[in-house]
PDB file of C-alpha atoms and ligand atoms in Angstrom:
ATOM      1  CA  MET A 200      -9.076 -42.485  84.652  1.00  0.00           C
ATOM      2  CA  LYS A 201      -8.952 -46.172  83.405  1.00  0.00           C
ATOM      3  CA  ASP A 202      -8.781 -48.494  85.847  1.00  0.00           C
ATOM      4  CA  LYS A 203     -12.654 -48.758  86.045  1.00  0.00           C
ATOM      5  CA  ILE A 204     -14.980 -52.216  85.153  1.00  0.00           C
ATOM      6  CA  LEU A 205     -18.725 -50.991  83.609  1.00  0.00           C
ATOM      7  CA  ILE A 206     -20.657 -53.685  84.449  1.00  0.00           C
ATOM      8  CA  THR A 207     -23.584 -52.926  81.658  1.00  0.00           C
ATOM      9  CA  TYR A 208     -26.916 -54.766  81.384  1.00  0.00           C
ATOM     10  CA  SER A 209     -29.681 -55.092  80.158  1.00  0.00           C
ATOM     11  CA  THR A 210     -33.058 -55.039  81.560  1.00  0.00           C
ATOM     12  CA  ARG A 211     -37.507 -55.852  81.048  1.00  0.00           C
ATOM     13  CA  THR A 212     -38.223 -56.530  84.514  1.00  0.00           C
ATOM     14  CA  GLY A 213     -35.422 -55.643  86.733  1.00  0.00           C
ATOM     15  CA  SER A 214     -33.868 -58.863  88.206  1.00  0.00           C
ATOM     16  CA  THR A 215     -31.150 -58.884  85.758  1.00  0.00           C
ATOM     17  CA  LYS A 216     -30.473 -55.001  87.374  1.00  0.00           C
ATOM     18  CA  GLY A 217     -29.910 -56.595  90.830  1.00  0.00           C
ATOM     19  CA  VAL A 218     -28.186 -58.998  89.039  1.00  0.00           C
ATOM     20  CA  SER A 219     -25.103 -56.155  88.249  1.00  0.00           C
ATOM     21  CA  GLU A 220     -25.795 -53.836  91.228  1.00  0.00           C
ATOM     22  CA  PHE A 221     -24.656 -57.425  93.145  1.00  0.00           C
ATOM     23  CA  ILE A 222     -21.634 -58.466  91.076  1.00  0.00           C
ATOM     24  CA  GLY A 223     -20.455 -54.138  91.402  1.00  0.00           C
ATOM     25  CA  LYS A 224     -21.208 -54.868  95.095  1.00  0.00           C
ATOM     26  CA  THR A 225     -18.940 -57.936  95.016  1.00  0.00           C
ATOM     27  CA  LEU A 226     -15.824 -56.114  92.853  1.00  0.00           C
ATOM     28  CA  THR A 227     -16.417 -53.305  94.979  1.00  0.00           C
ATOM     29  CA  ASP A 228     -15.556 -54.990  98.231  1.00  0.00           C
ATOM     30  CA  LEU A 229     -13.174 -56.951  96.710  1.00  0.00           C
ATOM     31  CA  GLY A 230     -10.286 -53.049  96.543  1.00  0.00           C
ATOM     32  CA  GLU A 231     -12.230 -52.627  92.450  1.00  0.00           C
ATOM     33  CA  SER A 232     -13.577 -49.637  91.313  1.00  0.00           C
ATOM     34  CA  VAL A 233     -17.223 -49.862  89.910  1.00  0.00           C
ATOM     35  CA  ASP A 234     -19.826 -48.018  87.627  1.00  0.00           C
ATOM     36  CA  VAL A 235     -23.023 -50.669  86.853  1.00  0.00           C
ATOM     37  CA  LEU A 236     -24.378 -48.815  83.761  1.00  0.00           C
ATOM     38  CA  PRO A 237     -27.533 -49.567  81.284  1.00  0.00           C
ATOM     39  CA  MET A 238     -26.103 -50.594  78.402  1.00  0.00           C
ATOM     40  CA  ASN A 239     -28.701 -47.232  76.652  1.00  0.00           C
ATOM     41  CA  GLU A 240     -26.857 -45.054  78.747  1.00  0.00           C
ATOM     42  CA  ILE A 241     -23.406 -46.670  77.851  1.00  0.00           C
ATOM     43  CA  GLU A 242     -21.834 -43.927  74.853  1.00  0.00           C
ATOM     44  CA  ASP A 243     -17.957 -44.469  75.109  1.00  0.00           C
ATOM     45  CA  LEU A 244     -16.019 -47.552  76.963  1.00  0.00           C
ATOM     46  CA  SER A 245     -12.109 -45.712  76.628  1.00  0.00           C
ATOM     47  CA  HIS A 246     -12.567 -44.833  80.600  1.00  0.00           C
ATOM     48  CA  TYR A 247     -12.672 -48.703  81.215  1.00  0.00           C
ATOM     49  CA  SER A 248     -10.452 -51.239  81.892  1.00  0.00           C
ATOM     50  CA  ALA A 249     -13.010 -53.716  82.365  1.00  0.00           C
ATOM     51  CA  VAL A 250     -16.816 -54.564  81.176  1.00  0.00           C
ATOM     52  CA  ILE A 251     -19.047 -57.490  82.337  1.00  0.00           C
ATOM     53  CA  ALA A 252     -21.898 -57.021  80.265  1.00  0.00           C
ATOM     54  CA  GLY A 253     -25.363 -59.276  80.976  1.00  0.00           C
ATOM     55  CA  SER A 254     -29.180 -59.292  79.659  1.00  0.00           C
ATOM     56  CA  ALA A 255     -32.251 -61.574  80.512  1.00  0.00           C
ATOM     57  CA  VAL A 256     -32.731 -63.703  78.433  1.00  0.00           C
ATOM     58  CA  GLN A 257     -36.436 -63.711  76.013  1.00  0.00           C
ATOM     59  CA  SER A 258     -37.083 -65.953  73.695  1.00  0.00           C
ATOM     60  CA  GLY A 259     -33.263 -67.989  73.725  1.00  0.00           C
ATOM     61  CA  LYS A 260     -31.791 -64.983  73.212  1.00  0.00           C
ATOM     62  CA  TRP A 261     -30.141 -61.812  74.136  1.00  0.00           C
ATOM     63  CA  LEU A 262     -33.069 -58.070  74.748  1.00  0.00           C
ATOM     64  CA  PRO A 263     -31.792 -56.570  71.085  1.00  0.00           C
ATOM     65  CA  GLU A 264     -30.041 -54.005  72.490  1.00  0.00           C
ATOM     66  CA  ALA A 265     -28.052 -55.120  74.380  1.00  0.00           C
ATOM     67  CA  SER A 266     -27.259 -57.319  71.291  1.00  0.00           C
ATOM     68  CA  ASP A 267     -27.100 -54.370  69.649  1.00  0.00           C
ATOM     69  CA  PHE A 268     -25.219 -53.283  72.656  1.00  0.00           C
ATOM     70  CA  ILE A 269     -22.022 -55.211  71.748  1.00  0.00           C
ATOM     71  CA  ASN A 270     -22.422 -54.572  67.711  1.00  0.00           C
ATOM     72  CA  THR A 271     -21.702 -51.592  67.911  1.00  0.00           C
ATOM     73  CA  HIS A 272     -18.693 -51.350  70.572  1.00  0.00           C
ATOM     74  CA  LYS A 273     -16.886 -54.945  69.127  1.00  0.00           C
ATOM     75  CA  ASN A 274     -14.053 -52.905  67.745  1.00  0.00           C
ATOM     76  CA  ASP A 275     -13.342 -50.867  71.549  1.00  0.00           C
ATOM     77  CA  LEU A 276     -15.130 -53.977  73.285  1.00  0.00           C
ATOM     78  CA  ASN A 277     -12.108 -56.655  71.355  1.00  0.00           C
ATOM     79  CA  LYS A 278      -9.688 -54.240  73.369  1.00  0.00           C
ATOM     80  CA  ARG A 279     -10.386 -54.826  76.670  1.00  0.00           C
ATOM     81  CA  PRO A 280     -11.840 -57.860  79.102  1.00  0.00           C
ATOM     82  CA  VAL A 281     -14.417 -58.488  78.588  1.00  0.00           C
ATOM     83  CA  ALA A 282     -17.036 -60.967  80.745  1.00  0.00           C
ATOM     84  CA  VAL A 283     -20.847 -61.423  79.784  1.00  0.00           C
ATOM     85  CA  PHE A 284     -23.740 -63.388  81.306  1.00  0.00           C
ATOM     86  CA  LEU A 285     -27.408 -64.386  81.060  1.00  0.00           C
ATOM     87  CA  VAL A 286     -30.189 -64.256  83.535  1.00  0.00           C
ATOM     88  CA  CYS A 287     -32.867 -66.606  83.147  1.00  0.00           C
ATOM     89  CA  MET A 288     -35.805 -68.791  83.704  1.00  0.00           C
ATOM     90  CA  THR A 289     -35.213 -72.067  82.294  1.00  0.00           C
ATOM     91  CA  LEU A 290     -32.271 -73.297  84.828  1.00  0.00           C
ATOM     92  CA  VAL A 291     -35.368 -72.296  87.043  1.00  0.00           C
ATOM     93  CA  MET A 292     -36.718 -76.179  86.212  1.00  0.00           C
ATOM     94  CA  PRO A 293     -36.377 -78.701  88.042  1.00  0.00           C
ATOM     95  CA  LYS A 294     -34.399 -80.605  86.013  1.00  0.00           C
ATOM     96  CA  GLY A 295     -32.763 -76.939  84.727  1.00  0.00           C
ATOM     97  CA  GLU A 296     -29.308 -78.227  85.529  1.00  0.00           C
ATOM     98  CA  ASN A 297     -29.796 -80.014  82.394  1.00  0.00           C
ATOM     99  CA  TYR A 298     -30.181 -77.810  79.828  1.00  0.00           C
ATOM    100  CA  ARG A 299     -27.064 -75.190  80.353  1.00  0.00           C
ATOM    101  CA  GLU A 300     -24.784 -76.835  77.024  1.00  0.00           C
ATOM    102  CA  THR A 301     -27.916 -75.154  75.848  1.00  0.00           C
ATOM    103  CA  VAL A 302     -29.066 -71.882  77.626  1.00  0.00           C
ATOM    104  CA  SER A 303     -25.131 -71.442  76.930  1.00  0.00           C
ATOM    105  CA  GLN A 304     -25.816 -71.969  73.281  1.00  0.00           C
ATOM    106  CA  TRP A 305     -28.381 -68.535  73.757  1.00  0.00           C
ATOM    107  CA  LEU A 306     -24.576 -66.848  73.959  1.00  0.00           C
ATOM    108  CA  ASP A 307     -23.528 -67.890  70.190  1.00  0.00           C
ATOM    109  CA  PRO A 308     -24.276 -64.929  68.727  1.00  0.00           C
ATOM    110  CA  ILE A 309     -22.415 -62.382  71.046  1.00  0.00           C
ATOM    111  CA  ARG A 310     -18.813 -65.413  70.905  1.00  0.00           C
ATOM    112  CA  SER A 311     -19.157 -64.479  67.264  1.00  0.00           C
ATOM    113  CA  LEU A 312     -18.609 -60.373  68.396  1.00  0.00           C
ATOM    114  CA  VAL A 313     -16.108 -60.597  71.052  1.00  0.00           C
ATOM    115  CA  SER A 314     -14.141 -63.372  72.795  1.00  0.00           C
ATOM    116  CA  PRO A 315     -15.277 -63.632  76.817  1.00  0.00           C
ATOM    117  CA  ILE A 316     -12.814 -64.166  79.104  1.00  0.00           C
ATOM    118  CA  ASP A 317     -15.896 -66.423  80.725  1.00  0.00           C
ATOM    119  CA  VAL A 318     -19.797 -66.796  80.831  1.00  0.00           C
ATOM    120  CA  GLY A 319     -22.043 -66.316  83.727  1.00  0.00           C
ATOM    121  CA  LEU A 320     -25.769 -68.490  83.199  1.00  0.00           C
ATOM    122  CA  PHE A 321     -27.673 -67.148  86.199  1.00  0.00           C
ATOM    123  CA  LYS A 322     -31.355 -68.071  87.064  1.00  0.00           C
ATOM    124  CA  GLY A 323     -34.075 -65.829  87.095  1.00  0.00           C
ATOM    125  CA  ALA A 324     -36.999 -64.199  88.534  1.00  0.00           C
ATOM    126  CA  LEU A 325     -40.509 -64.400  87.847  1.00  0.00           C
ATOM    127  CA  ASP A 326     -42.927 -61.470  88.514  1.00  0.00           C
ATOM    128  CA  ILE A 327     -45.766 -62.255  86.178  1.00  0.00           C
ATOM    129  CA  LYS A 328     -46.761 -58.539  86.860  1.00  0.00           C
ATOM    130  CA  LYS A 329     -44.397 -57.091  85.901  1.00  0.00           C
ATOM    131  CA  ILE A 330     -44.572 -58.242  82.102  1.00  0.00           C
ATOM    132  CA  PRO A 331     -46.168 -56.323  80.587  1.00  0.00           C
ATOM    133  CA  SER A 332     -47.881 -58.639  77.172  1.00  0.00           C
ATOM    134  CA  PHE A 333     -51.231 -59.959  78.010  1.00  0.00           C
ATOM    135  CA  SER A 334     -51.109 -62.565  75.869  1.00  0.00           C
ATOM    136  CA  ASP A 335     -46.536 -63.229  77.949  1.00  0.00           C
ATOM    137  CA  ARG A 336     -48.644 -62.819  81.248  1.00  0.00           C
ATOM    138  CA  PHE A 337     -51.106 -65.974  80.150  1.00  0.00           C
ATOM    139  CA  LYS A 338     -48.488 -67.863  79.110  1.00  0.00           C
ATOM    140  CA  PHE A 339     -46.310 -67.508  82.545  1.00  0.00           C
ATOM    141  CA  ARG A 340     -49.481 -67.996  84.604  1.00  0.00           C
ATOM    142  CA  LEU A 341     -50.170 -71.013  82.456  1.00  0.00           C
ATOM    143  CA  SER A 342     -46.115 -72.504  82.292  1.00  0.00           C
ATOM    144  CA  VAL A 343     -46.784 -71.940  86.571  1.00  0.00           C
ATOM    145  CA  LEU A 344     -49.980 -73.611  86.245  1.00  0.00           C
ATOM    146  CA  LEU A 345     -48.414 -76.695  84.605  1.00  0.00           C
ATOM    147  CA  ARG A 346     -45.837 -76.622  86.686  1.00  0.00           C
ATOM    148  CA  VAL A 347     -42.653 -75.478  84.129  1.00  0.00           C
ATOM    149  CA  TRP A 348     -41.294 -73.981  86.897  1.00  0.00           C
ATOM    150  CA  LYS A 349     -42.474 -71.256  89.645  1.00  0.00           C
ATOM    151  CA  GLU A 350     -43.078 -67.581  90.298  1.00  0.00           C
ATOM    152  CA  GLY A 351     -40.497 -65.534  92.411  1.00  0.00           C
ATOM    153  CA  ASP A 352     -37.121 -64.650  92.368  1.00  0.00           C
ATOM    154  CA  HIS A 353     -35.152 -68.432  92.067  1.00  0.00           C
ATOM    155  CA  ARG A 354     -31.109 -65.774  91.598  1.00  0.00           C
ATOM    156  CA  ASP A 355     -28.711 -67.101  93.059  1.00  0.00           C
ATOM    157  CA  TRP A 356     -26.067 -64.928  94.834  1.00  0.00           C
ATOM    158  CA  ASP A 357     -23.230 -67.930  95.737  1.00  0.00           C
ATOM    159  CA  SER A 358     -23.036 -69.038  92.289  1.00  0.00           C
ATOM    160  CA  ILE A 359     -23.161 -64.899  90.886  1.00  0.00           C
ATOM    161  CA  HIS A 360     -20.640 -64.178  93.715  1.00  0.00           C
ATOM    162  CA  ASN A 361     -18.596 -66.842  93.350  1.00  0.00           C
ATOM    163  CA  TRP A 362     -18.539 -66.542  89.303  1.00  0.00           C
ATOM    164  CA  THR A 363     -17.980 -62.874  90.029  1.00  0.00           C
ATOM    165  CA  VAL A 364     -14.449 -63.509  91.991  1.00  0.00           C
ATOM    166  CA  LYS A 365     -13.711 -65.977  89.504  1.00  0.00           C
ATOM    167  CA  ILE A 366     -13.463 -62.701  87.250  1.00  0.00           C
ATOM    168  CA  LYS A 367     -11.218 -60.367  89.382  1.00  0.00           C
ATOM    169  CA  SER A 368      -9.502 -63.312  89.366  1.00  0.00           C
ATOM    170  CA  HIS A 369      -9.126 -63.448  85.061  1.00  0.00           C
ATOM    171  CA  LEU A 370      -8.643 -59.346  85.703  1.00  0.00           C
ATOM    172  CA  ASP A 371      -5.789 -59.487  88.206  1.00  0.00           C
ATOM    173  CA  LYS A 372      -4.191 -62.573  86.145  1.00  0.00           C
ATOM    174  CA  SER A 373      -4.385 -60.358  83.088  1.00  0.00           C
ATOM    175  CA  ASN A 374      -2.700 -57.029  84.625  1.00  0.00           C
ATOM    176  CA  SER A 375      -0.229 -58.914  85.884  1.00  0.00           C
ATOM    177  CA  SER A 376       0.564 -60.029  82.754  1.00  0.00           C
ATOM    178  CA  LEU A 377       0.738 -57.013  81.287  1.00  0.00           C
ATOM    179  CA  ASN A 378       2.360 -55.921  84.379  1.00  0.00           C
TER     180      ASN A 378
HETATM  181  C1  FMN B 120     -41.618 -62.444  77.546  1.00  0.00           C
HETATM  182  C2  FMN B 120     -40.540 -62.893  77.777  1.00  0.00           C
HETATM  183  C3  FMN B 120     -40.328 -64.395  77.171  1.00  0.00           C
HETATM  184  C4  FMN B 120     -39.430 -64.807  78.580  1.00  0.00           C
HETATM  185  N1  FMN B 120     -38.371 -65.990  77.536  1.00  0.00           N
HETATM  186  C5  FMN B 120     -37.683 -66.165  77.809  1.00  0.00           C
HETATM  187  C6  FMN B 120     -36.824 -68.415  77.598  1.00  0.00           C
HETATM  188  O1  FMN B 120     -37.110 -68.169  76.021  1.00  0.00           O
HETATM  189  N2  FMN B 120     -35.990 -69.486  77.558  1.00  0.00           N
HETATM  190  C7  FMN B 120     -35.699 -68.733  78.724  1.00  0.00           C
HETATM  191  O2  FMN B 120     -35.453 -69.298  80.174  1.00  0.00           O
HETATM  192  N3  FMN B 120     -36.348 -67.383  80.258  1.00  0.00           N
HETATM  193  C8  FMN B 120     -37.306 -66.246  78.884  1.00  0.00           C
HETATM  194  N4  FMN B 120     -38.260 -65.569  80.335  1.00  0.00           N
HETATM  195  C9  FMN B 120     -37.305 -65.989  81.168  1.00  0.00           C
HETATM  196  C10 FMN B 120     -36.233 -64.350  81.715  1.00  0.00           C
HETATM  197  O3  FMN B 120     -35.317 -64.889  81.906  1.00  0.00           O
HETATM  198  C11 FMN B 120     -36.267 -64.278  83.511  1.00  0.00           C
HETATM  199  O4  FMN B 120     -38.015 -63.872  84.184  1.00  0.00           O
HETATM  200  C12 FMN B 120     -35.186 -63.184  83.856  1.00  0.00           C
HETATM  201  O5  FMN B 120     -34.890 -63.239  85.353  1.00  0.00           O
HETATM  202  C13 FMN B 120     -35.501 -61.415  83.611  1.00  0.00           C
HETATM  203  O6  FMN B 120     -34.803 -60.796  83.491  1.00  0.00           O
HETATM  204  P1  FMN B 120     -35.189 -59.408  83.505  1.00  0.00           P
HETATM  205  O7  FMN B 120     -36.144 -59.409  84.940  1.00  0.00           O
HETATM  206  O8  FMN B 120     -33.455 -58.296  83.300  1.00  0.00           O
HETATM  207  O9  FMN B 120     -36.210 -58.556  82.944  1.00  0.00           O
HETATM  208  C14 FMN B 120     -38.252 -64.808  79.562  1.00  0.00           C
HETATM  209  C15 FMN B 120     -39.651 -63.890  80.470  1.00  0.00           C
HETATM  210  C16 FMN B 120     -40.431 -62.896  78.747  1.00  0.00           C
HETATM  211  C17 FMN B 120     -41.213 -62.565  79.900  1.00  0.00           C
END
């Protein structure tokens, strides 16, 4: 069975897991067979025809274990179509759309290891009580008071849906060019 698509993610407070499950559900509704799994559970990519990998952003980067996952599996990833995405709060800022280019550059270290067929930049969620570190909770409370962004779930399901449909059409095209 090599027709499955793997959607794999790295998360701290759960919003990237939710995005991954939604991508999985969308692809399933479009007739694909998928696994949605955290990156730390993946050892072998041989069962998968394509991989969609995503991470939460912290300090302008993918989470360290997500970058490690790409580095560890880069040879296998480069043998199949790969799409990557990130989930962050910068795009939630009042003029967040102006920062898309900067946000996209956060994936440059990943682009240096694999050549994604597409890159998804998604708005995330801020639930301050779920942030483990006291000083990070303090910083985020301050940022909300200063109206940098609002607490809450800002994930844009329409935009994630549209991106997933685009990925499906890329995959269909690359399959038909192989046949
Ligand atoms: C400690 C910490 C640092 C963060 N740093 C950034 C950042 O540099 N840029 C950004 O846009 N969002 C940043 N965020 C926001 C997260 O990317 C956002 O809340 C995301 O939805 C979290 O995903 P998760 O729920 O899957 O962990 C940060 C969040 C935390 C808790």
